[in-house]
Coordinates of C-alpha atoms in Angstrom, one line a residue:
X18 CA -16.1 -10.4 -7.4
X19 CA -18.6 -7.4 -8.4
X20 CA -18.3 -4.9 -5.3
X21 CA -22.2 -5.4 -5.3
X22 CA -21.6 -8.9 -4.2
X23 CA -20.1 -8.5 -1.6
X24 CA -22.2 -8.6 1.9
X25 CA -19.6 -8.9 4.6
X26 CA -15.9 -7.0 4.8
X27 CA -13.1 -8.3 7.3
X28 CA -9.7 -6.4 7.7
X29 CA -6.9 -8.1 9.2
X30 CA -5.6 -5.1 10.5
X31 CA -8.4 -2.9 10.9
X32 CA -7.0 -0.1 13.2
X33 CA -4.2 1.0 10.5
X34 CA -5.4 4.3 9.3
X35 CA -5.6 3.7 5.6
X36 CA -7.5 0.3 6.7
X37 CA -9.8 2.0 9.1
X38 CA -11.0 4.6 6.7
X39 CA -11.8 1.8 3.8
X40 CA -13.7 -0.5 7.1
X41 CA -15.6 3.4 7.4
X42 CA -16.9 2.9 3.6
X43 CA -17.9 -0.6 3.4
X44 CA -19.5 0.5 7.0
X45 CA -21.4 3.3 5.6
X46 CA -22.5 1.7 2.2
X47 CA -24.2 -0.8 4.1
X48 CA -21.8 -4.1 4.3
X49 CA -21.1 -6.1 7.5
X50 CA -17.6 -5.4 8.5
X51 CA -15.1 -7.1 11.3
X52 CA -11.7 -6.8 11.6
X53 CA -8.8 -7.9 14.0
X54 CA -6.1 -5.5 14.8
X55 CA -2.8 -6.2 17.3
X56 CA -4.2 -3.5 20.0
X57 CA -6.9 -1.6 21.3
X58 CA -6.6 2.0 20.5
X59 CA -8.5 5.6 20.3
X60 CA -9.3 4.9 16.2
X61 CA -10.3 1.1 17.0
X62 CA -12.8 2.0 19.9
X63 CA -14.7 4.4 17.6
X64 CA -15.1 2.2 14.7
X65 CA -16.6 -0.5 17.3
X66 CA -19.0 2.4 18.2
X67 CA -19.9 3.3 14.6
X68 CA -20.9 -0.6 15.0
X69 CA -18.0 -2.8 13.6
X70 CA -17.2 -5.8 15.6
X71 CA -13.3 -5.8 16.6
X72 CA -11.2 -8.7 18.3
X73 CA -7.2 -8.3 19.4
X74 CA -6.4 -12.4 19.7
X75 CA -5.0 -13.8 16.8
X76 CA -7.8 -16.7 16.9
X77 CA -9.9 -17.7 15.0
X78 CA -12.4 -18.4 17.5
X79 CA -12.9 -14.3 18.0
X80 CA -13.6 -14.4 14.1
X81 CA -17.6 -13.5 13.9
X82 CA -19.0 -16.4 12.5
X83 CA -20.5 -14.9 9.3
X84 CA -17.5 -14.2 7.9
X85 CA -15.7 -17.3 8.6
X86 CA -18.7 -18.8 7.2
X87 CA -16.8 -20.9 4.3
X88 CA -20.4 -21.2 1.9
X89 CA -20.5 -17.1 2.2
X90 CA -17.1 -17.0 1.0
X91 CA -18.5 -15.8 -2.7
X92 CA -20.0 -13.0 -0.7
X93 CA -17.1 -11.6 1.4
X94 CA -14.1 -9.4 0.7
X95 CA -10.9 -10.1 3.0
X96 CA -8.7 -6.5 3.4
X97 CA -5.4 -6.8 4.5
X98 CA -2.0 -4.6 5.3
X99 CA 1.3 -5.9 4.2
X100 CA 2.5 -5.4 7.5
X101 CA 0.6 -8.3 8.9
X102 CA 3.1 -11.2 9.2
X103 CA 2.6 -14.0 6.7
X104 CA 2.2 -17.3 9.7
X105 CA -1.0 -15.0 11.0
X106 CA -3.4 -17.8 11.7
X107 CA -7.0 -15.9 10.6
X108 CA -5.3 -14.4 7.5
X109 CA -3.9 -17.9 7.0
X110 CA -7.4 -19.3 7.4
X111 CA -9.1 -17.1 4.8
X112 CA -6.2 -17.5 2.4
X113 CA -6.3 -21.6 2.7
X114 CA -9.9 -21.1 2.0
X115 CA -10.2 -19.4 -1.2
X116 CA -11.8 -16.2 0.1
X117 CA -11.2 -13.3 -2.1
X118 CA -8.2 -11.5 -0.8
X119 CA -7.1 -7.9 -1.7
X120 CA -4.6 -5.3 -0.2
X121 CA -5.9 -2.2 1.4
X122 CA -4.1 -0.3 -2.1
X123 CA -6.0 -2.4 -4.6
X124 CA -9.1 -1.5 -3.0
X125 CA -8.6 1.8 -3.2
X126 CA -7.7 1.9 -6.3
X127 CA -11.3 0.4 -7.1
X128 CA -12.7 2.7 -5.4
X129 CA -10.8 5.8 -6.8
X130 CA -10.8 4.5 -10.5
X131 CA -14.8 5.9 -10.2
X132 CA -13.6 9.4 -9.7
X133 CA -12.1 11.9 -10.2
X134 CA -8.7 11.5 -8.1
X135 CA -6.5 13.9 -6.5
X136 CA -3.6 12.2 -5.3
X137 CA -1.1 13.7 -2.2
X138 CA 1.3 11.9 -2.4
X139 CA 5.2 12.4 -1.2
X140 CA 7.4 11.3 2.0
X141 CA 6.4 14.0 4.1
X142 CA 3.5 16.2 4.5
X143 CA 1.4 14.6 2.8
X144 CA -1.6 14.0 5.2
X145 CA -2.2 17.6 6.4
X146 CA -2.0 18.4 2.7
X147 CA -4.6 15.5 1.7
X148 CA -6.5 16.8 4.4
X149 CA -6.9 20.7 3.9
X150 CA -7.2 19.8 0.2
X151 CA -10.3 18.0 0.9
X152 CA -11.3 20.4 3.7
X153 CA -11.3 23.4 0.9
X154 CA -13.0 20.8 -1.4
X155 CA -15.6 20.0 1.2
X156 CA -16.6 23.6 1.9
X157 CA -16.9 24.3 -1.0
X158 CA -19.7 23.6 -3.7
X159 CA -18.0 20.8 -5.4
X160 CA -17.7 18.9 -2.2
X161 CA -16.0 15.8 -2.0
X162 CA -15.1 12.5 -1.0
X163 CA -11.9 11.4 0.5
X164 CA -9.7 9.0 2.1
X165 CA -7.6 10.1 4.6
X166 CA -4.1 9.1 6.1
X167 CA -5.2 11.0 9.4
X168 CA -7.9 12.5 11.4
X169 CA -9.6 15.5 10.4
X170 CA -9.9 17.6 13.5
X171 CA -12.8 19.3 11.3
X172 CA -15.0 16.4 10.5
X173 CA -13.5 14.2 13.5
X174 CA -13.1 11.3 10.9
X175 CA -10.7 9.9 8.0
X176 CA -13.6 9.0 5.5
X177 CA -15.5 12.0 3.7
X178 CA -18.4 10.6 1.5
X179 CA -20.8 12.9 -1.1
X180 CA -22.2 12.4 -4.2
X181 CA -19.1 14.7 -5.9
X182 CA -17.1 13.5 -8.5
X183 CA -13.9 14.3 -6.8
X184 CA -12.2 12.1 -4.2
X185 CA -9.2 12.9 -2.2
X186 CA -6.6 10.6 -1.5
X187 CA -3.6 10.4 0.6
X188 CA -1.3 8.4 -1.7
X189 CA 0.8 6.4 0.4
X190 CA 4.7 5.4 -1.0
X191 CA 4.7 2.8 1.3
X192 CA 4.9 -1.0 -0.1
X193 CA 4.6 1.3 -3.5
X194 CA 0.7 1.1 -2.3
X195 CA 0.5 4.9 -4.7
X196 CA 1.0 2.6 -7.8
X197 CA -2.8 1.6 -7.5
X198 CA -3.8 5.0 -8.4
X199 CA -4.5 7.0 -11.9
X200 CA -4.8 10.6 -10.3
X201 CA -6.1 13.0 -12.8
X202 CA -4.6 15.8 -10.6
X203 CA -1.5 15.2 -8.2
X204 CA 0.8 16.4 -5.7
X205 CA 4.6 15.1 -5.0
X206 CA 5.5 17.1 -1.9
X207 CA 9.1 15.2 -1.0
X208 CA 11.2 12.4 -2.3
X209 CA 13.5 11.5 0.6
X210 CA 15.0 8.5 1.6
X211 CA 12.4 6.3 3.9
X212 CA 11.2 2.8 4.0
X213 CA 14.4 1.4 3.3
X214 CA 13.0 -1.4 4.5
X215 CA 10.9 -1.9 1.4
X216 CA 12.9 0.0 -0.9
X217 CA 16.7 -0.5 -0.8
X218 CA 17.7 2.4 -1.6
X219 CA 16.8 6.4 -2.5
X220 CA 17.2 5.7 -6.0
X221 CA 14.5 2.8 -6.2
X222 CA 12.1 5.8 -4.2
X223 CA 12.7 8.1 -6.8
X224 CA 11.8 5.2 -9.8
X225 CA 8.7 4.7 -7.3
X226 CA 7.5 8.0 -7.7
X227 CA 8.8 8.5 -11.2
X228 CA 5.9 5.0 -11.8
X229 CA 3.4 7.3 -10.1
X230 CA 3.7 10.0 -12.0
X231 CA 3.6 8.1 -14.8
X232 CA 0.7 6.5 -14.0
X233 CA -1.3 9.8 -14.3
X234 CA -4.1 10.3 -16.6
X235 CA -3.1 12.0 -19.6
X236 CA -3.6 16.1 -19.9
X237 CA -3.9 15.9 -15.7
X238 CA -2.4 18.4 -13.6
X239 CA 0.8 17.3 -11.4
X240 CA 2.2 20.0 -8.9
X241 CA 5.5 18.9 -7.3
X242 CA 7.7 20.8 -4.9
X243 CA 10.7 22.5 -6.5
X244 CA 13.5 20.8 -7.0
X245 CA 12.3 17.2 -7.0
X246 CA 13.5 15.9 -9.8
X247 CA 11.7 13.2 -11.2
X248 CA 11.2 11.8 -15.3
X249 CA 7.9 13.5 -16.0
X250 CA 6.2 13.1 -19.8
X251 CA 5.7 17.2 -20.0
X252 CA 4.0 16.7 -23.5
X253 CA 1.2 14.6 -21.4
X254 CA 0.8 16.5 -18.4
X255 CA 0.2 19.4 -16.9
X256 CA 3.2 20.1 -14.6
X257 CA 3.2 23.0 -12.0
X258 CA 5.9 23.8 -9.6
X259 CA 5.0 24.7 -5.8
X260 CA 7.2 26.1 -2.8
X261 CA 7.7 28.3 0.4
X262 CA 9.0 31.4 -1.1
X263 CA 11.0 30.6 -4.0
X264 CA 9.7 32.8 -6.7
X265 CA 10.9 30.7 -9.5
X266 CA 7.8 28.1 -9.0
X267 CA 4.5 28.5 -10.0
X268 CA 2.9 28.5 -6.6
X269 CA 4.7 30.0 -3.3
X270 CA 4.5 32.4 -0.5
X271 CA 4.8 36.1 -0.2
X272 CA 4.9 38.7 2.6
X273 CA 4.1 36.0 5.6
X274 CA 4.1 37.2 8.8
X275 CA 2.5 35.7 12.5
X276 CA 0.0 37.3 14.5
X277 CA -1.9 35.8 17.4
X278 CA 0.2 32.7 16.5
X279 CA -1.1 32.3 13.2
X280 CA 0.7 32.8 9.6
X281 CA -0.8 35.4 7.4
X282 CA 0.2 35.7 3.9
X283 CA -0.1 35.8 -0.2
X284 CA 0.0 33.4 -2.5
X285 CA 1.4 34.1 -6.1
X286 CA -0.2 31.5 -8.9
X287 CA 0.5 31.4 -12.3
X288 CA -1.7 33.8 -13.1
X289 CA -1.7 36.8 -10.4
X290 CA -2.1 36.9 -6.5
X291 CA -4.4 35.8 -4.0
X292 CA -3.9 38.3 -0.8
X293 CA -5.1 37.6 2.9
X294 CA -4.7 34.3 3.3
X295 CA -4.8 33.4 7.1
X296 CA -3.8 30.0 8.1
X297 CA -6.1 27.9 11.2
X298 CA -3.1 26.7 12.0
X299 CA 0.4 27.1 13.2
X300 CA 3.8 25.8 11.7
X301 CA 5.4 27.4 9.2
X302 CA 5.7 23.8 7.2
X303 CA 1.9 23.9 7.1
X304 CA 2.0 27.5 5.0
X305 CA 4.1 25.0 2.5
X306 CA 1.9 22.7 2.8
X307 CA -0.9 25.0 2.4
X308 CA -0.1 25.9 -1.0
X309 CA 0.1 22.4 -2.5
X310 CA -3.5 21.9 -1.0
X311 CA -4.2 25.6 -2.6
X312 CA -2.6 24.7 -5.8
X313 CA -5.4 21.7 -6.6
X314 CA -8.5 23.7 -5.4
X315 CA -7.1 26.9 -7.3
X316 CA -6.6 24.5 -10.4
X317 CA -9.9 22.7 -10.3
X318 CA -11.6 26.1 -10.0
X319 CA -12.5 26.6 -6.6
X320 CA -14.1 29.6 -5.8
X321 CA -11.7 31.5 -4.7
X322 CA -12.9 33.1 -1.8
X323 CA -14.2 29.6 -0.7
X324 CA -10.7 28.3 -0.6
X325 CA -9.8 31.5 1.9
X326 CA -12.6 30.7 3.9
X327 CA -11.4 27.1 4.0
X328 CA -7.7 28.1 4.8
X329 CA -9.1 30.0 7.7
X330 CA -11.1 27.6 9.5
X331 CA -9.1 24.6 8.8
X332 CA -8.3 22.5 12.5
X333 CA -5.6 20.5 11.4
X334 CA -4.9 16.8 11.9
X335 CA -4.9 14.6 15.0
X336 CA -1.1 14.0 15.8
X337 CA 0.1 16.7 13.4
X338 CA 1.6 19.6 15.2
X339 CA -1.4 19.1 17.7
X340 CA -1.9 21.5 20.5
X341 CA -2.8 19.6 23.9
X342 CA -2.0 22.2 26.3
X343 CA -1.9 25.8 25.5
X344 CA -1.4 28.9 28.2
X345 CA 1.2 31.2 28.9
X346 CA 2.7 28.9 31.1
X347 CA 3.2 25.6 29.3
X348 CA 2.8 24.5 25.9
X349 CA 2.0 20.9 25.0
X350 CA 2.2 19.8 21.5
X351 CA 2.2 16.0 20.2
X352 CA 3.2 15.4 16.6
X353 CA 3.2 11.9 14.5
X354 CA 7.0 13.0 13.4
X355 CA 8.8 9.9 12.6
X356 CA 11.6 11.3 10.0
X357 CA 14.7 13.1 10.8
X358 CA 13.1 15.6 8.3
X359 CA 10.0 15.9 9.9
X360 CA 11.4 16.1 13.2
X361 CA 13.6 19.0 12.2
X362 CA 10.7 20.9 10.8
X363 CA 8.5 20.5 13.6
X364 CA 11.4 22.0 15.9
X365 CA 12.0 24.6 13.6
X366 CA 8.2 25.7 13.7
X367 CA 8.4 25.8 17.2
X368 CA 11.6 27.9 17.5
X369 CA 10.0 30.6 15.2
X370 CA 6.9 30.8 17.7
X371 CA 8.5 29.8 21.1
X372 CA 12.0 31.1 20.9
X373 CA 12.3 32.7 23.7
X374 CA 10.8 29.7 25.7
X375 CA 13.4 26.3 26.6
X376 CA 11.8 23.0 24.5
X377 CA 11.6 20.2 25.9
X378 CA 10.9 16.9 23.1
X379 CA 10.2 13.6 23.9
X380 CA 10.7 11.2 21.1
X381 CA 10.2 7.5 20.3
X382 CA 11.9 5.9 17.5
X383 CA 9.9 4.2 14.8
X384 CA 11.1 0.5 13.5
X385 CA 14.8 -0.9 13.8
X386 CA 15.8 -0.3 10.3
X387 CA 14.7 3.4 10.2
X388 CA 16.9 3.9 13.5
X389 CA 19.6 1.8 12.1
X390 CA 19.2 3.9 8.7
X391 CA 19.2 7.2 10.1
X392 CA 20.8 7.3 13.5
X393 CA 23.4 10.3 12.9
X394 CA 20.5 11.9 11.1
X395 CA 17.6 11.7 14.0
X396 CA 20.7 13.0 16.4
X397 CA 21.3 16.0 14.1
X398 CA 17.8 16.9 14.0
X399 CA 17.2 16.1 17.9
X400 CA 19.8 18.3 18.9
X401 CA 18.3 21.0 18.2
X402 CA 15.7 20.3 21.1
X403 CA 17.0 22.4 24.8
X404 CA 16.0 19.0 26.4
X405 CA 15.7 15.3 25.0
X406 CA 13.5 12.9 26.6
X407 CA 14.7 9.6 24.8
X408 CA 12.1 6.4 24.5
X409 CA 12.9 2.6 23.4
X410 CA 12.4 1.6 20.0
X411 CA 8.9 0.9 18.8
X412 CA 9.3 -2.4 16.7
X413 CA 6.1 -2.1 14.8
X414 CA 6.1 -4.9 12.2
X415 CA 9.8 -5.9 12.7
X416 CA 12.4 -8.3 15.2
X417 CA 15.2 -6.7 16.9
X418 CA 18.4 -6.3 15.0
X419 CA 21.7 -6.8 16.7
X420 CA 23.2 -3.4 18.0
X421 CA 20.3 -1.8 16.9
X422 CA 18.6 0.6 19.8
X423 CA 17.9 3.8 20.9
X424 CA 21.5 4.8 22.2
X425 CA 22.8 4.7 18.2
X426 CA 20.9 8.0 18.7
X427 CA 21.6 9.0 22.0
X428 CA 25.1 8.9 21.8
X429 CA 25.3 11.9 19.1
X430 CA 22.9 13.7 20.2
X431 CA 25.3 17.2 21.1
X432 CA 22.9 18.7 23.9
X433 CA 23.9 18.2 27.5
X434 CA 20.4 17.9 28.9
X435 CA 19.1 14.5 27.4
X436 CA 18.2 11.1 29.2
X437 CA 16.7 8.1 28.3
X438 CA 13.7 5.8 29.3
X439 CA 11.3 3.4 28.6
X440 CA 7.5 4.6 27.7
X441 CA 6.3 3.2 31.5
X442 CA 8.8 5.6 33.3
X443 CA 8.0 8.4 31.0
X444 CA 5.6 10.2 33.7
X445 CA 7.9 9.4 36.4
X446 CA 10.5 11.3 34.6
X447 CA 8.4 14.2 33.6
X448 CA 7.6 14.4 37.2
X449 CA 10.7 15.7 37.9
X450 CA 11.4 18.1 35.4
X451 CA 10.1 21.4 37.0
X452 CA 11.1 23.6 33.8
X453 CA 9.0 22.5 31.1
X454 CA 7.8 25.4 29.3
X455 CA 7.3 23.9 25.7
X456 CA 7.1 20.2 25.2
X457 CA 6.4 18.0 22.4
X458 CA 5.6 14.3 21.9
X459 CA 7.1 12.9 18.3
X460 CA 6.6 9.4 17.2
X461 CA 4.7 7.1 15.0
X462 CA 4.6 4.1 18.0
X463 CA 2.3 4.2 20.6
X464 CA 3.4 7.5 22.4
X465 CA -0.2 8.9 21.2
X466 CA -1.1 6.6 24.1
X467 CA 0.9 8.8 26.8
X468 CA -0.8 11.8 25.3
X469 CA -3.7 11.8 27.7
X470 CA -1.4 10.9 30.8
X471 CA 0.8 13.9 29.9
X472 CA -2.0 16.3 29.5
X473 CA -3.4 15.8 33.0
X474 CA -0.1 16.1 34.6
X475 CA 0.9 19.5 33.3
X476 CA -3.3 20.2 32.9
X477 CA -2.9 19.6 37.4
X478 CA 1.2 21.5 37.0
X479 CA -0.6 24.4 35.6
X480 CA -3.1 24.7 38.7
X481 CA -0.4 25.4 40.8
X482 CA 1.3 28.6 39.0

């Protein structure tokens, strides 16, 4: 099937992130597109404003009728996630019928093999670094396009669309789904352990990546954090080294320091310094991030002052160290943390800028396995919290496994001051603590949909100081 063919787009799983931002393109280049998802959520409610049609019953009876129309089948494309369970009955339909079926990586791989592709990929980081990389690209002349594994709080969308020959992509590990791409420039941020599930084991991560890397067009630029080690053809690439403030890489950090709550610093390149950098946003694991996003604009040849400029005014990501409440009195912060790593760097970001102030987390685990996987590791990392609020496991895509819930966490978890509770008792709980100074929501489940909720309570708490 010739993309030019196609009239009519359904995802079975539409409100995914990756899967929302490819329903955005077919959307905006004109095609009919439809989509079930499990849920109703913030992302799925603006795509059916944009003008997709979206149903939450596995049933094929909610299907729109053009695109179970079995003589258009020639005519329409069928997107799906691998997380969507093989006995789903309007997947099962379209596969018994012939329709042309594709993952949501294949189709992006189409889609990028007609650019020029900058790929972020790594195990964590990579969507604010996808997304201030095509924020700098964006502002700038070159423009871009760009696929996004978050929201932009800049552009309020996932999907960037121009006429430039770059296009942005959040290359996702996950299912190996970064396989589908032939970057000519890159980014490996991290190679942890994660998605055991898929994987088995770090070693078959690290021949994951080791693929992607491989995969790269020859003479492109790859800039990886140092001390990854992966097998990299240096006779065929361009390799670069990026990091905080080690001075042995390539790209890093010098002279940062925080005012108004906001990292200023330098960055040394390979070839001298760039002074004055002010970040948009806080954590100090966005300045890291920042100069993997600095690295491909500095390397495509960005003007140079535009990237500044971009640096500057750059919003952040929904869910990524994202401010909900800020005063004197009470900080609110939700972040899409869902690793023992990530977790511990979102902490330690707020510790450099809060200190002095008691945090308070509240955390939801994200899939049995990943809980089973890494229970001594989440309680390590939660432990640095003052206070742990402590939610049920959010299944996702998988059953229960015997033995397998919150309390392998809770249990090692060294602070005194921790509880646990299910997502419907959360504000009841939060009602009662009285010394909440910082807090912050971490999860990948559907905690983003106590975000609201907690806002107006501490929004009212505030009132009363």
């Amino acid at each position: 099937m010739k993309f030019s063919d196609i009239t009519r787009v359904y995802f079975v799983g539409i409100g995914g992130i990756g899967m929302s931002a490819l329903a955005r393109y077919f959307h905006k280049n004109g095609k009919r597109v439809a989509g079930y998802d499990r849920s109703e959520t913030q992302l799925t409610k603006e795509l059916v404003r944009e003008g997709m049609d979206i149903h939450y019953a596995d049933d094929l009876n909610s299907v729109p009728f053009p695109m179970k129309d079995i003589s258009q089948k020639d005519h329409t494309l069928v997107v799906y996630t691998p997380a969507v369970s093989s006995d789903h009955k309007v997947f099962s339909f379209f596969n018994a019928n012939g329709y042309v079926i594709m993952k949501r990586a294949q189709v992006l791989g189409l889609i990028a093999a007609e650019k020029k592709c900058i790929a972020i990929s790594g195990t964590h980081g990579k969507t604010t670094t996808s997304t201030l990389t095509a924020h700098i690209f964006w502002q700038s002349d070159e423009s871009c396009n760009a696929f996004l594994g978050g929201i932009s709080k800049n552009n309020n969308t996932n999907l960037l669309l121009s006429d430039s020959k770059y296009l942005v992509v959040e290359a996702d590990e996950y299912d190996r789904s970064f396989l589908h791409l032939y970057p000519s420039q890159a980014v490996v941020t991290y190679v942890d352990a994660d998605h055991l599930d898929i994987y088995g084991s770090i070693e078959a991560i690290v021949d994951s990546f080791n693929q992607f890397v491989a995969n790269m067009k020859d003479g492109a630029q790859l800039v990886i954090k140092k001390g990854v080690e992966l097998k990299i053809d240096r006779n065929r690439l361009n390799v670069y080294t990026y990091s905080l403030r080690d001075d042995q890489a390539d790209f890093y950090a010098r002279d940062i320091t925080i005012r108004d709550g906001l990292y200023h610093f330098d960055i040394m390149t390979p070839t001298g310094i760039v002074e004055k950098i002010k970040l948009g946003v806080p954590g100090i694991m966005n300045v890291e991030n920042t100069i993997a996003a600095f690295s491909m604009a500095y390397l495509a040849g960005i003007n140079l002052d535009d990237i500044k400029k971009a640096i500057a005014s750059f919003l952040g990501v929904r869910r990524r160290f994202d401010y909900q409440v800020r005063s004197s009195n009470i900080i609110y912060i939700d972040d899409y943390a869902h690793h023992p790593k990530e977790i511990a760097a979102c902490l330690r970001s707020l510790k450099e800028l809060y200190g002095d102030k008691k945090i308070t987390g509240i955390f939801q685990p994200h899939l049995f396995s990943r809980t089973k996987d890494f229970a001594k590791e989440f309680a390590e990392s939660l432990s640095m919290l003052d206070s742990l609020i402590l939610l049920d496991i959010y299944p996702a895509r998988e059953l229960p496994l015997e033995g397998v819930t919150s309390k392998l966490i809770f249990d090692s978890v060294t602070i005194k001051d921790k509880i646990m509770c299910s997502l419907q008792d959360l504000l009841n709980i939060l009602e009662t603590k009285s010394e909440i100074e910082v807090l912050v929501t971490m999860g990948a489940g559907n905690i983003d949909s106590m975000v609201d909720p907690i806002k107006k309570l501490l929004t009212k708490r505030l009132k009363d100081f």
